[in-house]
């Protein structure tokens, strides 16, 4: 009965995340109207972010397409602990603009999929300290998660081709690893957490 209830709970959480992901993509399409999409500015965005999923910091290199005040990016994740490919992330941003063209506030939504990501150093240290009698070798454990965040940030335009940004958001992660319950980790399987991120964007075309 406990397993059945757990499966039902997991299905509900996964369903909620899928619904949020659909809403995320729909919002991006609604904001990007055909008239706005006529002048697409492509570029590359390198970013560093950390969330409360207890898997440490991640680096991402994404293709980004700016359409008016909106931009959409998609690219791979690389976990900084034991650097390796660890999934994909996508983000939609809406810049509210600024008359002087230098600094502006933006809103963002991010969808992240982590695959075979290691636990962060802090999580490993705490788990090993508590489980000294029965070590779990947490440093070798790999997890999969689906995550969704929304928040605000500041964008600084350095030139017509280069800009940097810093943001903070809130959201949730859900661990999708099939054998997670048997790992007996103190880390929550799913939880509401905070996201911190910074990024540097290079445009291939002049940003008017």
Short mmCIF file of C-alpha atoms in Angstrom, two decimals:
data_model
loop_
_atom_site.label_atom_id
_atom_site.label_comp_id
_atom_site.label_asym_id
_atom_site.label_seq_id
_atom_site.Cartn_x
_atom_site.Cartn_y
_atom_site.Cartn_z
CA UNK A 1 0.00 0.00 0.00
CA UNK A 2 2.84 2.39 0.85
CA UNK A 3 4.49 1.71 -2.52
CA UNK A 4 1.19 2.30 -4.34
CA UNK A 5 0.63 5.62 -2.55
CA UNK A 6 4.20 6.63 -3.34
CA UNK A 7 3.71 5.85 -7.03
CA UNK A 8 0.47 7.85 -7.11
CA UNK A 9 2.22 10.80 -5.47
CA UNK A 10 5.11 10.61 -7.94
CA UNK A 11 2.71 10.46 -10.89
CA UNK A 12 0.92 13.56 -9.62
CA UNK A 13 4.20 15.45 -9.22
CA UNK A 14 5.41 14.41 -12.67
CA UNK A 15 2.04 15.39 -14.13
CA UNK A 16 2.25 18.80 -12.48
CA UNK A 17 5.75 19.38 -13.85
CA UNK A 18 4.61 18.38 -17.36
CA UNK A 19 1.70 20.81 -17.05
CA UNK A 20 4.06 23.57 -15.93
CA UNK A 21 6.40 22.78 -18.84
CA UNK A 22 3.51 23.02 -21.31
CA UNK A 23 2.45 26.35 -19.81
CA UNK A 24 6.07 27.51 -20.03
CA UNK A 25 6.32 26.78 -23.76
CA UNK A 26 2.85 28.19 -24.43
CA UNK A 27 3.76 31.45 -22.68
CA UNK A 28 6.90 31.73 -24.81
CA UNK A 29 4.87 31.29 -28.01
CA UNK A 30 2.21 33.80 -26.92
CA UNK A 31 4.74 36.48 -26.03
CA UNK A 32 6.63 35.87 -29.30
CA UNK A 33 3.99 37.15 -31.74
CA UNK A 34 4.60 36.71 -35.47
CA UNK A 35 5.21 40.47 -35.92
CA UNK A 36 7.83 40.37 -33.18
CA UNK A 37 9.54 37.26 -34.53
CA UNK A 38 10.32 38.89 -37.85
CA UNK A 39 13.66 40.16 -36.52
CA UNK A 40 15.30 37.25 -34.73
CA UNK A 41 18.74 37.85 -33.21
CA UNK A 42 20.65 34.56 -32.71
CA UNK A 43 23.48 34.16 -30.25
CA UNK A 44 25.27 32.04 -27.67
CA UNK A 45 24.71 32.17 -23.91
CA UNK A 46 27.07 30.72 -21.32
CA UNK A 47 25.62 30.50 -17.82
CA UNK A 48 26.36 29.22 -14.35
CA UNK A 49 23.52 28.31 -12.01
CA UNK A 50 22.83 26.55 -8.75
CA UNK A 51 19.54 25.37 -7.27
CA UNK A 52 18.43 23.77 -4.02
CA UNK A 53 18.46 20.27 -5.51
CA UNK A 54 21.71 19.55 -3.57
CA UNK A 55 23.64 18.62 -6.69
CA UNK A 56 25.94 21.63 -6.79
CA UNK A 57 26.71 24.15 -9.50
CA UNK A 58 26.14 23.63 -13.22
CA UNK A 59 27.52 25.23 -16.38
CA UNK A 60 25.45 25.56 -19.54
CA UNK A 61 26.26 26.67 -23.10
CA UNK A 62 23.08 27.45 -25.02
CA UNK A 63 21.86 28.70 -28.34
CA UNK A 64 19.71 31.77 -27.75
CA UNK A 65 17.21 33.45 -30.05
CA UNK A 66 16.03 36.94 -29.19
CA UNK A 67 12.69 38.10 -30.61
CA UNK A 68 11.87 41.67 -29.61
CA UNK A 69 11.74 41.75 -25.81
CA UNK A 70 11.61 37.98 -25.51
CA UNK A 71 14.38 35.40 -25.85
CA UNK A 72 14.47 31.61 -25.83
CA UNK A 73 17.56 29.50 -25.10
CA UNK A 74 18.24 25.77 -25.20
CA UNK A 75 21.43 23.86 -24.48
CA UNK A 76 23.25 21.12 -22.55
CA UNK A 77 24.16 21.08 -18.86
CA UNK A 78 27.63 20.26 -17.58
CA UNK A 79 27.93 19.53 -13.86
CA UNK A 80 30.96 21.24 -12.34
CA UNK A 81 31.59 18.47 -9.81
CA UNK A 82 33.34 15.73 -11.81
CA UNK A 83 32.67 17.74 -15.00
CA UNK A 84 30.46 15.80 -17.41
CA UNK A 85 27.36 16.18 -19.57
CA UNK A 86 24.39 16.06 -17.21
CA UNK A 87 21.23 16.87 -19.14
CA UNK A 88 19.53 19.81 -20.83
CA UNK A 89 18.08 23.16 -19.86
CA UNK A 90 15.86 25.71 -21.56
CA UNK A 91 14.89 29.20 -20.55
CA UNK A 92 12.50 31.91 -21.69
CA UNK A 93 13.17 35.53 -20.72
CA UNK A 94 11.13 38.69 -21.15
CA UNK A 95 13.04 41.98 -20.86
CA UNK A 96 10.97 44.93 -19.66
CA UNK A 97 13.42 47.33 -21.29
CA UNK A 98 14.97 50.63 -20.25
CA UNK A 99 14.95 53.95 -22.16
CA UNK A 100 18.69 54.46 -21.66
CA UNK A 101 19.37 50.96 -23.04
CA UNK A 102 21.98 50.06 -20.39
CA UNK A 103 20.39 48.06 -17.53
CA UNK A 104 16.95 46.52 -17.40
CA UNK A 105 14.79 44.12 -15.38
CA UNK A 106 13.72 40.80 -16.89
CA UNK A 107 11.45 37.93 -15.92
CA UNK A 108 12.38 34.34 -16.70
CA UNK A 109 11.15 30.79 -16.64
CA UNK A 110 13.51 27.80 -16.74
CA UNK A 111 12.94 24.11 -17.40
CA UNK A 112 15.85 21.80 -16.46
CA UNK A 113 16.42 18.07 -16.86
CA UNK A 114 19.36 16.55 -14.97
CA UNK A 115 20.59 13.11 -16.02
CA UNK A 116 23.16 11.10 -14.06
CA UNK A 117 24.15 14.06 -11.87
CA UNK A 118 26.27 13.54 -8.77
CA UNK A 119 25.27 14.80 -5.34
CA UNK A 120 26.94 18.06 -4.34
CA UNK A 121 29.93 18.07 -1.98
CA UNK A 122 27.89 19.54 0.88
CA UNK A 123 25.19 16.88 0.58
CA UNK A 124 27.78 14.09 0.40
CA UNK A 125 29.59 15.38 3.49
CA UNK A 126 26.42 15.60 5.58
CA UNK A 127 25.19 12.17 4.47
CA UNK A 128 28.54 10.49 5.20
CA UNK A 129 28.81 12.15 8.63
CA UNK A 130 25.39 10.87 9.64
CA UNK A 131 25.85 7.40 8.12
CA UNK A 132 29.35 6.62 9.39
CA UNK A 133 28.46 3.12 10.57
CA UNK A 134 26.92 2.17 7.22
CA UNK A 135 28.68 4.27 4.56
CA UNK A 136 26.65 4.71 1.38
CA UNK A 137 29.49 5.97 -0.84
CA UNK A 138 27.30 8.96 -1.70
CA UNK A 139 30.04 10.52 -3.81
CA UNK A 140 29.29 7.91 -6.50
CA UNK A 141 25.50 8.20 -6.48
CA UNK A 142 23.92 9.64 -9.65
CA UNK A 143 20.41 11.06 -9.85
CA UNK A 144 17.92 12.26 -12.46
CA UNK A 145 15.67 15.25 -11.83
CA UNK A 146 13.13 17.44 -13.60
CA UNK A 147 13.03 21.07 -12.43
CA UNK A 148 10.99 24.20 -13.12
CA UNK A 149 11.74 27.77 -11.97
CA UNK A 150 10.46 31.32 -12.45
CA UNK A 151 11.97 34.58 -11.27
CA UNK A 152 13.43 37.99 -12.02
CA UNK A 153 16.85 39.42 -12.74
CA UNK A 154 18.94 42.32 -14.00
CA UNK A 155 20.33 42.47 -17.53
CA UNK A 156 23.27 44.77 -18.34
CA UNK A 157 24.00 45.65 -21.97
CA UNK A 158 27.76 46.13 -22.46
CA UNK A 159 27.62 46.65 -26.23
CA UNK A 160 25.39 45.88 -29.23
CA UNK A 161 26.70 42.31 -29.14
CA UNK A 162 27.45 41.49 -25.49
CA UNK A 163 25.28 41.51 -22.34
CA UNK A 164 25.43 39.92 -18.87
CA UNK A 165 22.69 39.04 -16.43
CA UNK A 166 22.04 37.91 -12.86
CA UNK A 167 18.81 36.33 -11.66
CA UNK A 168 17.03 34.66 -8.77
CA UNK A 169 14.00 32.40 -8.98
CA UNK A 170 11.84 29.95 -7.08
CA UNK A 171 10.46 26.60 -8.19
CA UNK A 172 10.66 22.90 -7.52
CA UNK A 173 12.60 19.79 -8.42
CA UNK A 174 11.42 16.20 -8.58
CA UNK A 175 13.82 13.26 -8.53
CA UNK A 176 12.85 10.71 -11.18
CA UNK A 177 15.48 8.03 -10.48
CA UNK A 178 13.66 4.69 -10.29
CA UNK A 179 15.65 3.34 -7.33
CA UNK A 180 15.68 6.55 -5.28
CA UNK A 181 13.68 5.20 -2.33
CA UNK A 182 16.14 2.35 -1.81
CA UNK A 183 19.07 4.78 -1.49
CA UNK A 184 17.86 5.95 1.95
CA UNK A 185 19.19 9.47 1.43
CA UNK A 186 18.33 12.35 3.76
CA UNK A 187 17.83 14.57 0.70
CA UNK A 188 14.16 15.23 -0.16
CA UNK A 189 12.91 13.44 -3.25
CA UNK A 190 11.14 16.62 -4.30
CA UNK A 191 10.94 20.09 -2.80
CA UNK A 192 10.37 23.77 -3.46
CA UNK A 193 13.74 25.54 -3.72
CA UNK A 194 15.56 28.68 -4.90
CA UNK A 195 17.61 29.12 -8.08
CA UNK A 196 20.54 31.53 -8.54
CA UNK A 197 22.06 32.14 -11.96
CA UNK A 198 24.37 34.40 -13.93
CA UNK A 199 24.99 34.48 -17.68
CA UNK A 200 26.95 36.11 -20.47
CA UNK A 201 25.28 36.44 -23.88
CA UNK A 202 26.99 37.01 -27.25
CA UNK A 203 24.73 38.10 -30.13
CA UNK A 204 25.63 37.24 -33.73
CA UNK A 205 23.78 40.32 -34.98
CA UNK A 206 23.71 43.92 -33.79
CA UNK A 207 21.19 44.44 -30.99
CA UNK A 208 19.40 47.63 -31.91
#
